Coordinates of C-alpha atoms in Angstrom, one line a residue:
M41 CA -50.5 73.7 10.1
L42 CA -51.1 75.6 12.4
N43 CA -49.6 78.7 13.5
G44 CA -46.8 78.1 11.2
I45 CA -46.0 74.0 12.7
E46 CA -47.0 71.4 10.3
K47 CA -49.0 68.5 12.7
Y48 CA -50.5 65.7 12.6
I49 CA -54.5 65.2 13.6
Y50 CA -55.8 62.0 14.8
Y51 CA -59.5 61.4 15.9
T52 CA -61.3 58.6 16.8
P53 CA -65.3 58.3 17.3
L54 CA -66.4 57.7 20.8
N55 CA -69.7 56.6 19.5
I56 CA -71.3 58.3 21.8
N57 CA -74.2 61.7 20.7
D58 CA -71.6 61.5 17.2
W59 CA -68.5 62.8 19.4
Y60 CA -65.2 62.1 19.0
I61 CA -61.9 63.2 20.3
L62 CA -58.7 65.0 17.9
T63 CA -55.2 64.9 19.0
V64 CA -53.2 66.7 17.4
V65 CA -49.1 66.5 17.3
P66 CA -46.2 68.0 16.2
K67 CA -44.7 66.6 12.9
N68 CA -41.5 66.8 14.9
V69 CA -42.2 65.2 17.9
V70 CA -44.0 62.0 15.5
T71 CA -40.7 62.2 12.9
K72 CA -37.6 62.4 16.1
Y73 CA -39.7 58.7 17.5
T74 CA -40.5 57.1 13.8
T75 CA -36.5 57.9 13.0
Q76 CA -35.2 56.6 15.9
I77 CA -37.0 53.4 15.2
L78 CA -36.1 53.2 11.7
I79 CA -32.3 53.5 12.6
C80 CA -32.3 50.3 15.0
C81 CA -34.4 48.3 12.0
Y82 CA -31.4 49.1 9.6
L83 CA -28.9 48.1 12.5
F84 CA -30.5 45.2 13.7
I85 CA -30.8 43.6 9.6
V86 CA -27.5 44.8 9.4
F87 CA -26.8 42.9 12.3
C88 CA -28.3 40.0 10.6
S89 CA -26.4 40.8 8.0
I90 CA -22.8 40.1 8.7
V91 CA -24.3 37.6 11.4
F92 CA -25.3 35.4 8.6
F93 CA -22.3 36.2 6.4
Y94 CA -19.7 35.1 9.3
L95 CA -22.1 31.5 9.8
L96 CA -21.5 31.2 5.5
H97 CA -18.1 31.6 5.8
T98 CA -17.3 29.4 8.5
A99 CA -19.7 26.8 6.7
I100 CA -18.2 27.1 3.8
K101 CA -14.8 26.8 5.5
A102 CA -14.9 24.5 7.5
K103 CA -16.8 22.1 4.4
A104 CA -14.1 23.2 2.5
T105 CA -11.6 21.8 5.1
G106 CA -13.5 18.6 6.1
Q107 CA -13.2 18.2 2.1
K108 CA -8.9 18.8 2.0
Q109 CA -9.3 16.1 5.2
L110 CA -11.3 13.7 3.4
E111 CA -9.2 13.9 -0.1
E112 CA -6.0 14.0 2.1
M113 CA -7.2 10.6 3.9
A114 CA -8.5 9.6 0.7
Y115 CA -5.2 10.3 -1.7
V116 CA -2.1 10.9 0.5
D117 CA -0.6 7.4 2.4
S118 CA -0.9 8.5 6.4
L119 CA 2.6 6.5 6.0
T120 CA 4.8 7.8 3.8
G121 CA 3.3 11.1 2.6
G122 CA 3.1 10.2 -1.3
M123 CA 0.3 8.6 -3.2
S124 CA -2.1 6.7 -1.9
Y125 CA -3.4 3.6 -3.7
T126 CA -7.1 5.3 -4.9
K127 CA -5.0 8.2 -5.9
F128 CA -2.2 6.0 -7.7
V129 CA -4.7 4.1 -9.4
F130 CA -7.0 7.0 -10.9
E131 CA -3.6 8.7 -11.9
A132 CA -2.0 6.1 -14.0
E133 CA -5.4 5.3 -15.4
K134 CA -5.3 9.4 -16.8
I135 CA -1.4 8.7 -17.7
L136 CA -1.9 5.9 -19.9
K137 CA -4.9 7.5 -21.9
N138 CA -3.0 10.5 -22.5
N139 CA 0.2 9.2 -23.5
P140 CA -0.3 6.4 -25.7
D141 CA 3.2 6.2 -27.3
E142 CA 5.1 5.8 -24.7
N143 CA 6.1 2.6 -23.3
Y144 CA 5.3 2.1 -19.5
A145 CA 5.7 -1.0 -16.9
L146 CA 3.4 -1.9 -13.7
I147 CA 5.6 -2.8 -11.3
N148 CA 4.8 -4.9 -7.5
L149 CA 7.6 -5.2 -4.8
D150 CA 7.4 -6.1 -1.7
I151 CA 10.3 -6.2 0.9
N152 CA 11.9 -9.9 1.0
N153 CA 11.4 -11.4 4.8
F154 CA 9.7 -7.9 6.0
Q155 CA 8.6 -8.6 9.4
Y156 CA 11.9 -10.4 10.4
I157 CA 12.7 -6.1 10.5
N158 CA 10.0 -5.8 12.7
D159 CA 10.1 -8.9 15.0
F160 CA 14.0 -7.9 15.7
F161 CA 14.5 -4.3 15.6
G162 CA 10.9 -2.8 16.5
D163 CA 7.8 -1.5 14.1
D164 CA 9.1 2.5 14.4
E165 CA 12.3 0.7 12.3
G166 CA 9.6 -1.3 10.1
D167 CA 7.6 2.7 9.9
R168 CA 11.1 3.7 8.9
A169 CA 12.4 0.9 7.0
L170 CA 9.1 1.7 4.7
K171 CA 9.7 5.1 4.4
F172 CA 13.3 4.3 3.3
L173 CA 12.1 2.1 0.6
W174 CA 9.2 4.3 -0.6
S175 CA 12.0 7.8 -1.0
A176 CA 14.2 5.5 -2.7
I177 CA 11.6 4.9 -5.3
Y178 CA 10.3 8.1 -5.8
K179 CA 13.5 9.8 -6.3
R180 CA 13.4 7.6 -9.5
L181 CA 11.0 8.4 -10.7
E182 CA 11.0 10.8 -14.0
P183 CA 7.6 12.8 -15.2
K184 CA 4.7 11.0 -16.1
E185 CA 6.0 7.9 -13.3
L186 CA 4.2 7.5 -10.3
C187 CA 4.4 5.5 -7.6
S188 CA 2.9 4.3 -4.2
R189 CA 2.7 2.0 -1.2
I190 CA -0.6 -0.3 -1.5
F191 CA -0.6 -1.7 2.4
D192 CA 2.4 -3.0 4.7
D193 CA 5.7 -3.8 2.5
H194 CA 3.9 -3.6 -0.7
F195 CA 4.4 -0.9 -2.9
V196 CA 3.3 0.1 -6.5
A197 CA 5.1 2.4 -9.1
L198 CA 3.8 2.9 -12.7
I199 CA 7.1 3.9 -14.9
T200 CA 8.8 4.2 -19.0
Y201 CA 11.2 2.2 -20.4
D202 CA 12.8 1.7 -23.7
N203 CA 13.5 -2.0 -23.8
T204 CA 14.0 -5.0 -21.3
K205 CA 17.5 -4.3 -21.1
S206 CA 16.6 -0.5 -20.0
L207 CA 14.5 -2.6 -17.3
D208 CA 17.4 -4.4 -16.1
K209 CA 19.6 -1.6 -15.8
A210 CA 17.0 0.3 -13.8
C211 CA 16.1 -2.7 -11.4
A212 CA 20.4 -3.0 -10.5
D213 CA 20.5 0.6 -9.6
F214 CA 17.3 0.5 -8.0
F215 CA 18.4 -2.8 -5.7
N216 CA 21.5 -1.3 -5.2
S217 CA 20.4 1.6 -3.8
L218 CA 18.9 -0.2 -1.0
K219 CA 22.6 -1.4 -0.1
L220 CA 22.2 2.5 2.2
Y221 CA 19.8 1.0 4.5
S222 CA 20.5 -0.3 8.1
P223 CA 18.8 -0.1 10.3
A224 CA 19.4 2.8 13.7
D225 CA 20.5 -0.7 16.2
G226 CA 21.7 -3.5 14.7
V227 CA 22.6 -5.4 10.9
Y228 CA 20.1 -5.5 7.9
N229 CA 20.6 -6.3 4.3
M230 CA 17.4 -4.5 2.3
T231 CA 16.0 -6.7 -0.8
V232 CA 12.5 -7.2 -2.3
S233 CA 10.9 -9.0 -4.8
V234 CA 9.8 -7.2 -8.0
G235 CA 7.0 -8.7 -10.3
I236 CA 7.1 -6.7 -13.9
Y237 CA 3.6 -6.0 -15.9
L238 CA 4.6 -4.7 -19.7
V239 CA 1.7 -2.9 -20.5
D240 CA -0.1 -4.2 -23.3
D241 CA -3.3 -4.0 -22.9
R242 CA -4.5 -0.2 -21.9
N243 CA -8.0 -0.9 -21.7
M244 CA -6.8 -3.6 -18.9
N245 CA -8.0 -1.3 -15.4
I246 CA -4.6 -1.0 -12.7
N247 CA -6.3 -4.0 -11.2
S248 CA -5.7 -6.5 -13.1
M249 CA -2.2 -4.7 -14.4
L250 CA -0.7 -5.4 -10.5
N251 CA -2.5 -8.9 -10.0
R252 CA -0.5 -10.0 -13.3
A253 CA 2.9 -8.2 -11.8
R254 CA 2.0 -9.4 -8.5
T255 CA 1.8 -12.9 -9.9
T256 CA 4.9 -13.0 -11.1
Q257 CA 6.4 -11.3 -8.1
K258 CA 4.9 -14.5 -5.8
H259 CA 6.8 -16.8 -8.2
L260 CA 10.5 -15.1 -7.2
K261 CA 8.8 -15.9 -3.5
G262 CA 11.9 -17.8 -1.7
Q263 CA 14.0 -18.3 -4.3
S264 CA 16.9 -15.8 -3.2
S265 CA 17.7 -14.2 -0.3
Q266 CA 19.1 -11.3 -2.6
S267 CA 17.1 -8.5 -4.7
Q268 CA 15.3 -9.8 -8.2
Y269 CA 13.0 -8.9 -10.5
A270 CA 11.3 -11.3 -12.7
I271 CA 8.5 -10.0 -15.9
Y272 CA 4.8 -11.5 -17.2
S273 CA 4.8 -13.0 -19.8
S274 CA 1.8 -14.8 -21.1
K275 CA 3.0 -18.4 -20.7
Q276 CA 3.4 -17.7 -17.0
R277 CA -0.4 -17.3 -17.2
D278 CA -1.4 -20.4 -18.6
D279 CA 1.1 -22.0 -15.8
I280 CA -1.5 -20.1 -13.4
M281 CA -4.1 -21.3 -14.6
M282 CA -3.2 -24.6 -15.6
Q283 CA -2.2 -24.9 -11.9
K284 CA -5.2 -23.6 -10.5
T285 CA -7.0 -26.2 -12.6
I286 CA -5.0 -28.6 -11.0
E287 CA -5.6 -27.6 -7.7
N288 CA -9.6 -27.1 -8.0
G289 CA -9.9 -31.0 -9.4
F290 CA -7.6 -32.4 -6.5
E291 CA -11.0 -33.4 -4.7
D292 CA -13.0 -34.8 -6.6
A293 CA -10.3 -36.1 -8.2
I294 CA -9.3 -38.6 -5.0
K295 CA -13.5 -39.2 -4.7
N296 CA -13.4 -40.1 -7.9
K297 CA -10.6 -42.6 -7.5
E298 CA -8.4 -40.7 -10.4
F299 CA -5.5 -41.1 -9.2
K300 CA -4.0 -44.8 -10.6
V301 CA -1.1 -46.3 -8.7
Y302 CA 1.6 -47.6 -11.1
F303 CA 3.5 -50.8 -10.0
Q304 CA 7.8 -50.2 -10.6
P305 CA 9.7 -53.6 -10.2
K306 CA 12.2 -54.0 -8.2
F307 CA 14.5 -57.4 -9.6
N308 CA 17.0 -58.8 -7.9
I309 CA 19.7 -59.2 -10.4
N310 CA 21.7 -61.9 -7.9
A311 CA 18.9 -63.8 -7.0
N312 CA 17.0 -63.6 -11.1
K313 CA 14.1 -62.6 -9.6
F314 CA 11.3 -59.6 -8.3
N315 CA 12.0 -58.6 -4.8
G316 CA 8.8 -56.3 -5.0
A317 CA 8.0 -52.9 -5.9
E318 CA 7.3 -49.0 -5.6
A319 CA 4.0 -47.5 -6.6
L320 CA 3.9 -44.9 -9.0
V321 CA 1.1 -42.5 -8.5
R322 CA -0.1 -41.4 -11.7
W323 CA -3.4 -38.6 -12.5
Q324 CA -6.0 -40.5 -15.2
K325 CA -8.7 -37.4 -16.3
P326 CA -12.1 -39.5 -16.7
D327 CA -11.1 -39.4 -20.8
G328 CA -8.1 -40.6 -20.6
T329 CA -5.4 -38.0 -20.6
I330 CA -2.6 -38.6 -18.1
I331 CA -1.8 -35.3 -15.6
S332 CA 2.5 -36.2 -16.1
P333 CA 3.5 -36.5 -12.0
G334 CA 6.2 -33.5 -12.4
M335 CA 2.7 -31.0 -12.3
F336 CA 1.1 -31.6 -9.9
I337 CA 3.1 -33.2 -7.4
P338 CA 5.2 -30.0 -6.3
L339 CA 2.1 -27.6 -6.7
F340 CA 0.5 -30.5 -3.9
E341 CA 3.8 -30.3 -1.8
K342 CA 3.2 -26.7 -2.2
N343 CA -0.1 -26.2 -0.9
G344 CA 0.4 -29.1 1.8
A345 CA -2.5 -32.0 -0.3
I346 CA 0.9 -34.3 -0.8
G347 CA -0.5 -35.2 2.0
K348 CA -3.7 -36.8 1.7
L349 CA -2.6 -37.5 -2.0
D350 CA 0.6 -40.3 0.4
E351 CA -2.7 -41.8 2.5
Y352 CA -5.0 -42.1 -0.7
M353 CA -1.3 -44.5 -2.6
F354 CA -0.5 -45.9 0.9
T355 CA -5.0 -47.0 0.8
C356 CA -4.7 -48.6 -2.6
V357 CA -1.7 -50.3 -2.2
C358 CA -3.2 -51.9 1.1
A359 CA -6.8 -52.6 -0.8
Q360 CA -4.6 -54.5 -4.0
L361 CA -2.0 -56.2 -1.6
S362 CA -5.0 -58.0 0.3
Q363 CA -6.4 -58.7 -3.1
W364 CA -3.5 -60.7 -4.6
R365 CA -4.0 -61.9 -1.3
R366 CA -7.4 -63.0 -1.4
E367 CA -6.9 -64.5 -4.9
G368 CA -4.1 -66.6 -3.6
L369 CA -1.1 -64.6 -5.2
E370 CA 2.1 -64.5 -4.0
I371 CA 2.7 -61.4 -2.2
R372 CA 5.5 -59.5 -2.6
P373 CA 6.7 -55.7 -0.8
V374 CA 5.4 -52.7 -2.3
S375 CA 6.8 -49.5 -0.9
V376 CA 5.4 -45.9 -1.2
N377 CA 6.3 -42.3 -0.9
L378 CA 6.3 -40.8 2.6
S379 CA 6.3 -37.2 2.2
R380 CA 7.9 -34.1 4.5
A381 CA 4.1 -32.7 5.2
S382 CA 3.2 -36.4 5.3
L383 CA 5.6 -36.5 7.8
C384 CA 5.0 -33.2 9.7
R385 CA 1.0 -34.3 9.6
Q386 CA 0.0 -35.2 14.0
G387 CA -0.7 -38.9 14.2
V388 CA 0.7 -40.2 10.6
A389 CA 2.4 -43.4 12.0
L390 CA -0.8 -44.5 14.0
A391 CA -3.1 -43.3 11.4
Y392 CA -0.7 -45.6 8.7
K393 CA -0.5 -48.4 11.0
R394 CA -4.8 -48.2 11.7
I395 CA -5.4 -48.8 7.5
L396 CA -2.7 -51.6 7.5
E397 CA -4.5 -53.2 10.0
G398 CA -7.7 -52.7 8.6
Y399 CA -6.8 -54.3 5.1
G400 CA -5.3 -57.8 7.4
L401 CA -1.1 -57.1 6.2
S402 CA 2.1 -56.8 8.6
T403 CA 4.2 -53.8 8.1
W404 CA 6.8 -55.4 6.1
M405 CA 4.2 -55.7 3.1
V406 CA 4.2 -52.0 2.1
P407 CA 8.2 -50.5 3.4
L408 CA 8.1 -46.5 3.3
E409 CA 10.0 -44.5 1.1
V410 CA 11.2 -41.1 2.5
T411 CA 13.7 -38.8 0.4
E412 CA 16.6 -38.0 2.2
S413 CA 16.4 -34.1 1.9
A414 CA 13.2 -34.4 3.9
M415 CA 15.0 -35.6 6.7
I416 CA 17.9 -33.7 7.1
S417 CA 18.7 -31.8 9.9
D418 CA 14.7 -32.0 11.0
D419 CA 14.7 -33.5 14.5
A420 CA 10.6 -33.2 14.7
V421 CA 10.8 -35.6 10.7
I422 CA 13.1 -38.1 12.8
S423 CA 11.0 -38.7 15.6
V424 CA 8.5 -39.6 13.7
L425 CA 9.8 -41.8 11.9
Q426 CA 11.6 -43.5 14.5
E427 CA 7.3 -43.9 15.5
F428 CA 6.6 -45.9 12.2
Y429 CA 9.6 -48.1 13.1
R430 CA 8.8 -48.8 16.6
Y431 CA 5.0 -50.2 14.6
G432 CA 7.4 -52.7 12.9
F433 CA 7.6 -50.0 9.8
R434 CA 10.3 -50.5 7.4
I435 CA 11.7 -47.4 6.4
E436 CA 13.4 -46.8 3.2
I437 CA 16.0 -43.7 2.4
D438 CA 15.0 -42.4 -1.6
D439 CA 17.3 -40.5 -3.3
F440 CA 20.6 -40.6 -1.1
G441 CA 23.6 -38.6 -2.5
K442 CA 21.1 -35.8 -3.8
A443 CA 21.0 -33.5 -0.7
Q444 CA 23.9 -32.6 1.2
S445 CA 24.1 -36.3 2.0
T446 CA 25.3 -36.6 5.7
L447 CA 26.4 -40.4 6.8
P448 CA 26.1 -40.4 9.9
M449 CA 22.2 -40.5 8.6
L450 CA 23.2 -44.0 7.9
K451 CA 23.2 -44.9 11.3
L452 CA 20.1 -44.0 12.2
P453 CA 18.4 -47.3 14.1
F454 CA 15.0 -47.8 11.8
V455 CA 16.3 -47.5 8.1
D456 CA 16.7 -50.6 6.6
T457 CA 17.4 -49.7 2.6
V458 CA 19.1 -46.6 0.9
K459 CA 18.7 -46.4 -2.7
L460 CA 21.4 -44.4 -4.0
D461 CA 20.9 -41.6 -6.6
K462 CA 21.9 -41.6 -10.1
S463 CA 23.9 -38.1 -9.2
L464 CA 26.5 -39.7 -7.2
I465 CA 26.7 -42.9 -8.7
C466 CA 27.9 -40.2 -12.1
L467 CA 30.2 -38.7 -9.1
L468 CA 31.3 -41.7 -8.3
Y469 CA 32.3 -42.9 -11.1
T470 CA 33.7 -40.0 -13.0
S471 CA 35.7 -40.1 -10.4
D472 CA 37.0 -43.3 -10.5
A473 CA 38.0 -42.2 -13.9
A474 CA 39.5 -39.0 -13.0
D475 CA 42.0 -41.9 -10.7
D476 CA 42.2 -43.6 -13.6

């Protein structure tokens, strides 16, 4: 302290004759500047802290917003605003686990001929129809029940039930509610096909349950224009497995010649002699097992494989007739069935003609049988039959009277023979008996 004033002294050696420079500064001068510096430092630290916490808050908020958007994308259906299928699976598994004493049914449904709405009324009306259907399902849900749109017009629901009668009533009420739908511009009766799986194995995942419900629903398609439902059964599963086995075995069966030709004779009772035969197909497995035509013919008609089977049978018959002729046996006509699917194949008439010529046979030796139902109201089919006729083939109408018979069909120039169906004979006999 000097003269009553606190001062700071600072000295610096000059390295000359032990001289020093002394600097004396009053304390208040030093304190004044250091305080200003400290205040600036404190203010800077506070500012940086505010900026840091603001940026941290913004980042957390952005993350939360992004997380919410991702959850909405994953868990909310963009069209209906309802639960997405991903969310449905997650929630359904929890509900089934937490409610072991409740009876649950998993339902899969879609709109019959939904494409009609988009094609004739536009995509906007199609979206409105989907929202209507989702709302119709959602409004009927009870606590611990769920529904979701899977994609397009495919919907899924998990509902409780007491028994199959209660399901029947629930479906009937639901079908009636769909009658309230009407396009903004036009008339359309909304109907649905519903497949139901009664949950009996809670260890099964939701997708497997849905597959069973969907399998049942697919069997309903095309059966009716009205709303309908069916419940999955183990028999259906066995039938589906059998159908799959048959489908998967078709190509190998053709390759290994497992399809055999059986000749059903045609007998002329007036002349007391055989006039020919009809070729029937039988599937004989290598172990000798015979698969009934009733099991594979409808399936092949559905998946289109029947066309290839028709040509295979035609070829087998031509080969057999050629062999009999080489052996010196008398040849009689053997008719071969021709399905509607075959008649829709491009160039089928020419292909059959070339097969026949390859075996050196004449067209009269292998008449072609076509069911009446395959010919009704189908100009394209008739055109193909006329092409067969121009090549010299004889055309026989099979099962005449089984469908909605049209007598003018008998005037077609290519019709050579008409085989009356048993149902028509029974009808005529019944009518005659009633008249008597």
